[in-house]
């Protein structure tokens, strides 16, 4: 074994570690943003970053986001994230994942890892051979497996809360809902929307997924570059981040935005632009917490009732957030961030 750990300076973060194992081909960053509310938890993604600086920027941004997501979901967990630098299709091996597991184990429980982009439940099982702090596993008494259905369920529940606020009813019958991105989460959300009677509009770059949604769900299929030309009631971004930007927001016809994608706003200012246009935005890190809720059940060794109670909890917080945003004249993003900051201040003062 040739695992080497290097501590990197990162202001306002508890820890940033570069983990390298030349024998296994591992170069990874593990970032712990905050453990004020409990051990840090957040997925591991594998990505072929153009530079180390790009990887550091990504892992720190994601780790901070997990602090806020985990706090708002009331999980008793802090925020962390990890990235493995490399092409998941070309460079990923069982030995690499085992080396990553040893790196996670070296943090002695201050960080729990799970699947993210480029990492599967099978990959995480190899990491779990070397660490007690890998979750999102398919087997075992508390294994949570694929988090996608839980993420979709959380988004769907929050979407219904948003619909009740915007339209006066959570009945989605006939509502035009555009789902952008039909990965595991997007397709699961589309199925729920179809069952709820929504007029489903979908787009993706995967033709097979579009064909499935068309034939099985009766969805209207549009080209990816036609999203913001569509008439819709609700926009559900479930693909890459940054979909809401200075070019797209002025075109958006939806009155409600609620989707599973991370970092939907290209800049924080877009929340105010949406609000000024009369569009209600439900912050992504609040509504897409179902996946980490599922993993938290595994961390805390709790069952399905624990997970479902926390899904109810995030829906309740969305309702509170919307009411406060209206009463205080602030954006939903500002309200959500303020709610989390208050939780962190209280924990840090204890």
Tab-separated table of N, CA, C and O in Angstrom, residues 199-306:
chain	number	residue	atom	x	y	z
A	199	UNK	N	-49.585	17.008	-17.217
A	199	UNK	CA	-49.244	16.984	-18.639
A	199	UNK	C	-47.729	17.038	-18.699
A	199	UNK	O	-47.112	18.070	-18.420
A	200	UNK	N	-47.112	15.922	-19.039
A	200	UNK	CA	-45.673	15.748	-18.904
A	200	UNK	C	-44.939	16.137	-20.184
A	200	UNK	O	-45.239	15.630	-21.267
A	201	UNK	N	-43.970	17.037	-20.056
A	201	UNK	CA	-43.082	17.426	-21.155
A	201	UNK	C	-41.671	17.051	-20.725
A	201	UNK	O	-41.262	17.354	-19.594
A	202	UNK	N	-40.911	16.395	-21.587
A	202	UNK	CA	-39.579	15.919	-21.191
A	202	UNK	C	-38.551	16.236	-22.260
A	202	UNK	O	-38.874	16.374	-23.449
A	203	UNK	N	-37.305	16.338	-21.794
A	203	UNK	CA	-36.188	16.490	-22.720
A	203	UNK	C	-34.951	15.856	-22.120
A	203	UNK	O	-34.811	15.775	-20.890
A	204	UNK	N	-34.059	15.400	-22.990
A	204	UNK	CA	-32.816	14.764	-22.562
A	204	UNK	C	-31.952	14.606	-23.805
A	204	UNK	O	-32.460	14.730	-24.938
A	205	UNK	N	-30.673	14.327	-23.616
A	205	UNK	CA	-29.811	14.027	-24.767
A	205	UNK	C	-29.783	12.530	-25.049
A	205	UNK	O	-29.193	12.099	-26.040
A	206	UNK	N	-30.439	11.750	-24.193
A	206	UNK	CA	-30.485	10.290	-24.334
A	206	UNK	C	-31.767	9.908	-25.074
A	206	UNK	O	-32.864	9.963	-24.522
A	207	UNK	N	-31.631	9.501	-26.322
A	207	UNK	CA	-32.800	9.171	-27.140
A	207	UNK	C	-33.596	7.994	-26.577
A	207	UNK	O	-34.826	7.966	-26.674
A	208	UNK	N	-32.900	7.022	-25.994
A	208	UNK	CA	-33.598	5.856	-25.443
A	208	UNK	C	-34.488	6.262	-24.273
A	208	UNK	O	-35.615	5.758	-24.138
A	209	UNK	N	-34.004	7.170	-23.441
A	209	UNK	CA	-34.810	7.642	-22.313
A	209	UNK	C	-36.028	8.411	-22.811
A	209	UNK	O	-37.133	8.266	-22.266
A	210	UNK	N	-35.844	9.204	-23.839
A	210	UNK	CA	-36.967	9.952	-24.405
A	210	UNK	C	-38.015	9.007	-24.999
A	210	UNK	O	-39.220	9.216	-24.822
A	211	UNK	N	-37.561	7.973	-25.681
A	211	UNK	CA	-38.486	7.003	-26.270
A	211	UNK	C	-39.275	6.287	-25.175
A	211	UNK	O	-40.487	6.075	-25.295
A	212	UNK	N	-38.587	5.938	-24.092
A	212	UNK	CA	-39.248	5.281	-22.962
A	212	UNK	C	-40.310	6.191	-22.353
A	212	UNK	O	-41.444	5.764	-22.088
A	213	UNK	N	-39.955	7.457	-22.125
A	213	UNK	CA	-40.908	8.401	-21.527
A	213	UNK	C	-42.093	8.645	-22.444
A	213	UNK	O	-43.229	8.795	-21.983
A	214	UNK	N	-41.857	8.642	-23.739
A	214	UNK	CA	-42.932	8.873	-24.696
A	214	UNK	C	-43.900	7.695	-24.737
A	214	UNK	O	-45.119	7.875	-24.647
A	215	UNK	N	-43.360	6.488	-24.860
A	215	UNK	CA	-44.215	5.320	-25.030
A	215	UNK	C	-44.843	4.860	-23.719
A	215	UNK	O	-46.021	4.474	-23.679
A	216	UNK	N	-44.077	4.894	-22.642
A	216	UNK	CA	-44.557	4.353	-21.376
A	216	UNK	C	-45.339	5.380	-20.564
A	216	UNK	O	-46.287	5.029	-19.855
A	217	UNK	N	-44.937	6.658	-20.654
A	217	UNK	CA	-45.570	7.686	-19.833
A	217	UNK	C	-46.440	8.641	-20.643
A	217	UNK	O	-47.093	9.510	-20.067
A	218	UNK	N	-46.419	8.482	-21.957
A	218	UNK	CA	-47.200	9.385	-22.788
A	218	UNK	C	-46.705	10.814	-22.771
A	218	UNK	O	-47.468	11.765	-22.997
A	219	UNK	N	-45.403	10.995	-22.506
A	219	UNK	CA	-44.835	12.330	-22.376
A	219	UNK	C	-44.672	12.993	-23.733
A	219	UNK	O	-44.398	12.337	-24.751
A	220	UNK	N	-44.808	14.298	-23.743
A	220	UNK	CA	-44.482	15.107	-24.919
A	220	UNK	C	-42.974	15.333	-24.925
A	220	UNK	O	-42.404	15.799	-23.933
A	221	UNK	N	-42.316	15.010	-26.025
A	221	UNK	CA	-40.862	15.096	-26.117
A	221	UNK	C	-40.468	16.359	-26.885
A	221	UNK	O	-41.024	16.652	-27.944
A	222	UNK	N	-39.496	17.102	-26.314
A	222	UNK	CA	-38.976	18.283	-27.005
A	222	UNK	C	-37.452	18.203	-27.055
A	222	UNK	O	-36.817	17.476	-26.290
A	223	UNK	N	-36.860	18.961	-27.963
A	223	UNK	CA	-35.410	19.024	-28.083
A	223	UNK	C	-34.820	19.813	-26.912
A	223	UNK	O	-35.465	20.738	-26.396
A	224	UNK	N	-33.604	19.483	-26.490
A	224	UNK	CA	-32.988	20.184	-25.360
A	224	UNK	C	-32.908	21.699	-25.542
A	224	UNK	O	-33.019	22.448	-24.562
A	225	UNK	N	-32.726	22.150	-26.778
A	225	UNK	CA	-32.585	23.597	-26.991
A	225	UNK	C	-33.930	24.314	-27.096
A	225	UNK	O	-33.976	25.520	-27.353
A	226	UNK	N	-35.021	23.578	-26.883
A	226	UNK	CA	-36.362	24.178	-26.953
A	226	UNK	C	-37.017	24.362	-25.585
A	226	UNK	O	-38.174	24.785	-25.502
A	227	UNK	N	-36.271	24.064	-24.519
A	227	UNK	CA	-36.864	24.087	-23.180
A	227	UNK	C	-37.508	25.429	-22.859
A	227	UNK	O	-38.651	25.502	-22.398
A	228	UNK	N	-36.790	26.497	-23.084
A	228	UNK	CA	-37.259	27.801	-22.614
A	228	UNK	C	-38.175	28.503	-23.622
A	228	UNK	O	-38.585	29.636	-23.394
A	229	UNK	N	-38.524	27.791	-24.682
A	229	UNK	CA	-39.545	28.280	-25.613
A	229	UNK	C	-40.906	27.656	-25.324
A	229	UNK	O	-41.892	27.992	-25.972
A	230	UNK	N	-40.976	26.756	-24.334
A	230	UNK	CA	-42.205	26.023	-24.045
A	230	UNK	C	-43.101	26.760	-23.067
A	230	UNK	O	-42.628	27.415	-22.137
A	231	UNK	N	-44.407	26.622	-23.290
A	231	UNK	CA	-45.373	27.056	-22.291
A	231	UNK	C	-45.464	25.967	-21.228
A	231	UNK	O	-45.662	24.795	-21.544
A	232	UNK	N	-45.310	26.343	-19.961
A	232	UNK	CA	-45.344	25.360	-18.876
A	232	UNK	C	-45.812	26.029	-17.599
A	232	UNK	O	-45.709	27.254	-17.440
A	233	UNK	N	-46.300	25.221	-16.686
A	233	UNK	CA	-46.667	25.712	-15.361
A	233	UNK	C	-45.524	25.530	-14.366
A	233	UNK	O	-45.292	26.384	-13.508
A	234	UNK	N	-44.838	24.403	-14.477
A	234	UNK	CA	-43.788	24.034	-13.525
A	234	UNK	C	-42.564	23.551	-14.298
A	234	UNK	O	-42.686	22.757	-15.233
A	235	UNK	N	-41.404	24.032	-13.888
A	235	UNK	CA	-40.144	23.609	-14.495
A	235	UNK	C	-39.381	22.784	-13.470
A	235	UNK	O	-39.150	23.222	-12.347
A	236	UNK	N	-38.983	21.559	-13.878
A	236	UNK	CA	-38.258	20.648	-12.995
A	236	UNK	C	-36.889	20.324	-13.598
A	236	UNK	O	-36.753	19.338	-14.332
A	237	UNK	N	-35.870	21.151	-13.326
A	237	UNK	CA	-34.534	20.856	-13.850
A	237	UNK	C	-33.897	19.689	-13.110
A	237	UNK	O	-33.698	19.742	-11.902
A	238	UNK	N	-33.569	18.630	-13.845
A	238	UNK	CA	-32.990	17.423	-13.247
A	238	UNK	C	-31.725	16.989	-13.997
A	238	UNK	O	-31.353	15.813	-13.973
A	239	UNK	N	-31.082	17.935	-14.686
A	239	UNK	CA	-29.873	17.607	-15.438
A	239	UNK	C	-28.686	18.317	-14.789
A	239	UNK	O	-28.531	18.289	-13.575
A	240	UNK	N	-27.861	18.976	-15.596
A	240	UNK	CA	-26.695	19.671	-15.071
A	240	UNK	C	-27.096	20.990	-14.428
A	240	UNK	O	-28.193	21.507	-14.637
A	241	UNK	N	-26.179	21.564	-13.637
A	241	UNK	CA	-26.441	22.822	-12.969
A	241	UNK	C	-26.389	24.003	-13.925
A	241	UNK	O	-26.049	23.876	-15.099
A	242	UNK	N	-26.750	25.170	-13.389
A	242	UNK	CA	-26.659	26.402	-14.157
A	242	UNK	C	-27.748	26.604	-15.186
A	242	UNK	O	-27.630	27.486	-16.044
A	243	UNK	N	-28.835	25.836	-15.124
A	243	UNK	CA	-29.888	25.958	-16.133
A	243	UNK	C	-30.594	27.310	-16.053
A	243	UNK	O	-31.114	27.801	-17.060
A	244	UNK	N	-30.601	27.904	-14.863
A	244	UNK	CA	-31.270	29.188	-14.674
A	244	UNK	C	-30.227	30.293	-14.670
A	244	UNK	O	-29.503	30.493	-13.688
A	245	UNK	N	-30.141	30.995	-15.780
A	245	UNK	CA	-29.104	32.009	-15.945
A	245	UNK	C	-29.685	33.254	-16.606
A	245	UNK	O	-30.881	33.322	-16.901
A	246	UNK	N	-28.826	34.218	-16.868
A	246	UNK	CA	-29.287	35.502	-17.403
A	246	UNK	C	-29.933	35.361	-18.773
A	246	UNK	O	-30.760	36.188	-19.165
A	247	UNK	N	-29.579	34.316	-19.505
A	247	UNK	CA	-30.177	34.109	-20.814
A	247	UNK	C	-31.496	33.362	-20.778
A	247	UNK	O	-32.393	33.646	-21.581
A	248	UNK	N	-31.644	32.435	-19.810
A	248	UNK	CA	-32.833	31.576	-19.798
A	248	UNK	C	-33.962	32.099	-18.915
A	248	UNK	O	-35.135	31.943	-19.251
A	249	UNK	N	-33.616	32.718	-17.795
A	249	UNK	CA	-34.661	33.156	-16.858
A	249	UNK	C	-35.655	34.128	-17.492
A	249	UNK	O	-36.869	34.008	-17.276
A	250	UNK	N	-35.201	35.098	-18.310
A	250	UNK	CA	-36.180	36.003	-18.923
A	250	UNK	C	-37.159	35.305	-19.868
A	250	UNK	O	-38.242	35.835	-20.143
A	251	UNK	N	-36.812	34.106	-20.348
A	251	UNK	CA	-37.687	33.371	-21.263
A	251	UNK	C	-38.633	32.408	-20.549
A	251	UNK	O	-39.602	31.932	-21.147
A	252	UNK	N	-38.346	32.101	-19.297
A	252	UNK	CA	-39.055	31.037	-18.596
A	252	UNK	C	-40.523	31.399	-18.379
A	252	UNK	O	-40.841	32.467	-17.851
A	253	UNK	N	-41.415	30.501	-18.777
A	253	UNK	CA	-42.860	30.745	-18.630
A	253	UNK	C	-43.434	30.106	-17.368
A	253	UNK	O	-44.570	30.406	-17.003
A	254	UNK	N	-42.694	29.226	-16.730
A	254	UNK	CA	-43.192	28.539	-15.534
A	254	UNK	C	-43.417	29.526	-14.395
A	254	UNK	O	-42.746	30.555	-14.294
A	255	UNK	N	-44.347	29.184	-13.513
A	255	UNK	CA	-44.561	29.968	-12.299
A	255	UNK	C	-43.915	29.317	-11.072
A	255	UNK	O	-43.862	29.920	-9.998
A	256	UNK	N	-43.442	28.072	-11.240
A	256	UNK	CA	-42.805	27.347	-10.144
A	256	UNK	C	-41.616	26.573	-10.694
A	256	UNK	O	-41.723	25.938	-11.745
A	257	UNK	N	-40.488	26.631	-9.975
A	257	UNK	CA	-39.307	25.840	-10.322
A	257	UNK	C	-38.995	24.921	-9.152
A	257	UNK	O	-38.785	25.376	-8.021
A	258	UNK	N	-38.979	23.626	-9.414
A	258	UNK	CA	-38.670	22.634	-8.384
A	258	UNK	C	-38.087	21.413	-9.076
A	258	UNK	O	-38.806	20.696	-9.774
A	259	UNK	N	-36.785	21.178	-8.902
A	259	UNK	CA	-36.151	20.051	-9.570
A	259	UNK	C	-35.002	19.489	-8.776
A	259	UNK	O	-34.612	20.031	-7.735
A	260	UNK	N	-34.434	18.388	-9.273
A	260	UNK	CA	-33.419	17.640	-8.536
A	260	UNK	C	-31.994	18.076	-8.832
A	260	UNK	O	-31.079	17.705	-8.095
A	261	UNK	N	-31.762	18.845	-9.890
A	261	UNK	CA	-30.395	19.222	-10.253
A	261	UNK	C	-29.750	20.048	-9.150
A	261	UNK	O	-30.424	20.832	-8.461
A	262	UNK	N	-28.454	19.883	-8.968
A	262	UNK	CA	-27.693	20.724	-8.054
A	262	UNK	C	-27.311	22.031	-8.734
A	262	UNK	O	-27.102	22.071	-9.952
A	263	UNK	N	-27.199	23.098	-7.936
A	263	UNK	CA	-26.685	24.386	-8.433
A	263	UNK	C	-27.435	24.868	-9.665
A	263	UNK	O	-26.849	25.203	-10.688
A	264	UNK	N	-28.750	24.922	-9.549
A	264	UNK	CA	-29.595	25.311	-10.684
A	264	UNK	C	-29.407	26.774	-11.064
A	264	UNK	O	-29.545	27.142	-12.232
A	265	UNK	N	-29.093	27.617	-10.089
A	265	UNK	CA	-28.889	29.039	-10.359
A	265	UNK	C	-27.443	29.273	-10.787
A	265	UNK	O	-26.513	28.871	-10.091
A	266	UNK	N	-27.264	29.941	-11.923
A	266	UNK	CA	-25.894	30.213	-12.378
A	266	UNK	C	-25.176	31.153	-11.424
A	266	UNK	O	-23.964	31.060	-11.230
A	267	UNK	N	-25.927	32.073	-10.810
A	267	UNK	CA	-25.407	32.974	-9.773
A	267	UNK	C	-26.501	33.161	-8.733
A	267	UNK	O	-27.688	33.020	-9.039
A	268	UNK	N	-26.139	33.503	-7.495
A	268	UNK	CA	-27.167	33.716	-6.473
A	268	UNK	C	-28.179	34.794	-6.850
A	268	UNK	O	-29.342	34.743	-6.432
A	269	UNK	N	-27.729	35.760	-7.658
A	269	UNK	CA	-28.620	36.860	-8.045
A	269	UNK	C	-29.825	36.389	-8.850
A	269	UNK	O	-30.858	37.079	-8.910
A	270	UNK	N	-29.719	35.224	-9.469
A	270	UNK	CA	-30.836	34.721	-10.272
A	270	UNK	C	-32.081	34.458	-9.428
A	270	UNK	O	-33.202	34.495	-9.930
A	271	UNK	N	-31.891	34.216	-8.125
A	271	UNK	CA	-33.054	34.013	-7.250
A	271	UNK	C	-33.907	35.270	-7.207
A	271	UNK	O	-35.146	35.203	-7.239
A	272	UNK	N	-33.271	36.431	-7.139
A	272	UNK	CA	-34.007	37.691	-7.129
A	272	UNK	C	-34.659	37.965	-8.480
A	272	UNK	O	-35.792	38.463	-8.549
A	273	UNK	N	-33.957	37.628	-9.572
A	273	UNK	CA	-34.530	37.827	-10.906
A	273	UNK	C	-35.791	36.976	-11.062
A	273	UNK	O	-36.818	37.441	-11.585
A	274	UNK	N	-35.732	35.740	-10.621
A	274	UNK	CA	-36.910	34.868	-10.672
A	274	UNK	C	-38.044	35.458	-9.844
A	274	UNK	O	-39.196	35.516	-10.301
A	275	UNK	N	-37.729	35.886	-8.641
A	275	UNK	CA	-38.776	36.447	-7.774
A	275	UNK	C	-39.410	37.685	-8.414
A	275	UNK	O	-40.635	37.849	-8.389
A	276	UNK	N	-38.580	38.540	-9.002
A	276	UNK	CA	-39.107	39.757	-9.629
A	276	UNK	C	-40.021	39.443	-10.812
A	276	UNK	O	-40.897	40.240	-11.156
A	277	UNK	N	-39.822	38.269	-11.415
A	277	UNK	CA	-40.674	37.856	-12.531
A	277	UNK	C	-41.909	37.081	-12.055
A	277	UNK	O	-42.684	36.580	-12.877
A	278	UNK	N	-42.080	36.959	-10.754
A	278	UNK	CA	-43.240	36.240	-10.225
A	278	UNK	C	-43.108	34.740	-10.295
A	278	UNK	O	-44.108	34.011	-10.283
A	279	UNK	N	-41.860	34.247	-10.369
A	279	UNK	CA	-41.603	32.804	-10.438
A	279	UNK	C	-41.097	32.331	-9.077
A	279	UNK	O	-40.123	32.862	-8.543
A	280	UNK	N	-41.762	31.342	-8.506
A	280	UNK	CA	-41.374	30.791	-7.211
A	280	UNK	C	-40.317	29.719	-7.411
A	280	UNK	O	-40.533	28.744	-8.134
A	281	UNK	N	-39.177	29.919	-6.765
A	281	UNK	CA	-38.058	28.980	-6.873
A	281	UNK	C	-37.876	28.256	-5.542
A	281	UNK	O	-37.771	28.892	-4.492
A	282	UNK	N	-37.869	26.930	-5.588
A	282	UNK	CA	-37.611	26.125	-4.401
A	282	UNK	C	-36.139	25.704	-4.419
A	282	UNK	O	-35.721	24.979	-5.328
A	283	UNK	N	-35.338	26.174	-3.460
A	283	UNK	CA	-33.895	25.933	-3.488
A	283	UNK	C	-33.546	24.460	-3.647
A	283	UNK	O	-34.072	23.597	-2.944
A	284	UNK	N	-32.644	24.191	-4.589
A	284	UNK	CA	-32.331	22.804	-4.939
A	284	UNK	C	-31.801	22.008	-3.762
A	284	UNK	O	-32.156	20.851	-3.573
A	285	UNK	N	-30.951	22.624	-2.922
A	285	UNK	CA	-30.349	21.835	-1.850
A	285	UNK	C	-31.366	21.427	-0.788
A	285	UNK	O	-31.111	20.506	-0.007
A	286	UNK	N	-32.507	22.093	-0.769
A	286	UNK	CA	-33.570	21.697	0.158
A	286	UNK	C	-34.388	20.553	-0.441
A	286	UNK	O	-34.599	19.516	0.197
A	287	UNK	N	-34.833	20.715	-1.679
A	287	UNK	CA	-35.786	19.758	-2.236
A	287	UNK	C	-35.127	18.463	-2.709
A	287	UNK	O	-35.810	17.436	-2.814
A	288	UNK	N	-33.820	18.485	-3.011
A	288	UNK	CA	-33.197	17.259	-3.530
A	288	UNK	C	-32.451	16.464	-2.466
A	288	UNK	O	-31.564	15.666	-2.776
A	289	UNK	N	-32.827	16.651	-1.208
A	289	UNK	CA	-32.109	16.011	-0.103
A	289	UNK	C	-32.492	14.549	0.112
A	289	UNK	O	-31.946	13.903	1.007
A	290	UNK	N	-33.408	14.005	-0.682
A	290	UNK	CA	-33.856	12.638	-0.451
A	290	UNK	C	-32.745	11.610	-0.494
A	290	UNK	O	-32.754	10.626	0.265
A	291	UNK	N	-31.765	11.806	-1.374
A	291	UNK	CA	-30.665	10.853	-1.479
A	291	UNK	C	-29.830	10.789	-0.213
A	291	UNK	O	-29.519	9.701	0.291
A	292	UNK	N	-29.473	11.960	0.331
A	292	UNK	CA	-28.662	11.954	1.548
A	292	UNK	C	-29.515	11.542	2.751
A	292	UNK	O	-29.012	10.975	3.710
A	293	UNK	N	-30.826	11.795	2.689
A	293	UNK	CA	-31.718	11.286	3.742
A	293	UNK	C	-31.666	9.763	3.770
A	293	UNK	O	-31.596	9.139	4.837
A	294	UNK	N	-31.683	9.158	2.579
A	294	UNK	CA	-31.596	7.703	2.503
A	294	UNK	C	-30.275	7.207	3.091
A	294	UNK	O	-30.244	6.261	3.882
A	295	UNK	N	-29.171	7.868	2.716
A	295	UNK	CA	-27.862	7.479	3.237
A	295	UNK	C	-27.765	7.702	4.743
A	295	UNK	O	-27.139	6.918	5.457
A	296	UNK	N	-28.413	8.764	5.238
A	296	UNK	CA	-28.384	9.038	6.677
A	296	UNK	C	-29.059	7.919	7.461
A	296	UNK	O	-28.638	7.592	8.579
A	297	UNK	N	-30.096	7.332	6.886
A	297	UNK	CA	-30.723	6.190	7.539
A	297	UNK	C	-29.732	5.053	7.741
A	297	UNK	O	-29.760	4.350	8.760
A	298	UNK	N	-28.844	4.902	6.766
A	298	UNK	CA	-27.807	3.873	6.864
A	298	UNK	C	-26.764	4.261	7.913
A	298	UNK	O	-26.329	3.428	8.712
A	299	UNK	N	-26.347	5.530	7.906
A	299	UNK	CA	-25.349	6.000	8.872
A	299	UNK	C	-25.852	5.817	10.301
A	299	UNK	O	-25.141	5.327	11.179
A	300	UNK	N	-27.095	6.214	10.540
A	300	UNK	CA	-27.661	6.159	11.892
A	300	UNK	C	-28.309	4.810	12.210
A	300	UNK	O	-28.846	4.628	13.301
A	301	UNK	N	-28.298	3.912	11.226
A	301	UNK	CA	-28.863	2.564	11.389
A	301	UNK	C	-30.348	2.639	11.746
A	301	UNK	O	-30.815	2.006	12.697
A	302	UNK	N	-31.043	3.422	10.953
A	302	UNK	CA	-32.474	3.590	11.118
A	302	UNK	C	-33.177	3.083	9.865
A	302	UNK	O	-32.588	2.956	8.794
A	303	UNK	N	-34.480	2.841	9.989
A	303	UNK	CA	-35.222	2.212	8.909
A	303	UNK	C	-35.998	3.196	8.047
A	303	UNK	O	-35.762	4.404	8.052
A	304	UNK	N	-36.982	2.653	7.337
A	304	UNK	CA	-37.729	3.447	6.362
A	304	UNK	C	-38.544	4.544	7.029
A	304	UNK	O	-38.720	5.619	6.458
A	305	UNK	N	-39.034	4.312	8.233
A	305	UNK	CA	-39.820	5.342	8.916
A	305	UNK	C	-38.983	6.590	9.171
A	305	UNK	O	-39.492	7.715	9.080
A	306	UNK	N	-37.703	6.403	9.504
A	306	UNK	CA	-36.788	7.530	9.695
A	306	UNK	C	-36.681	8.340	8.406
A	306	UNK	O	-36.784	9.577	8.419
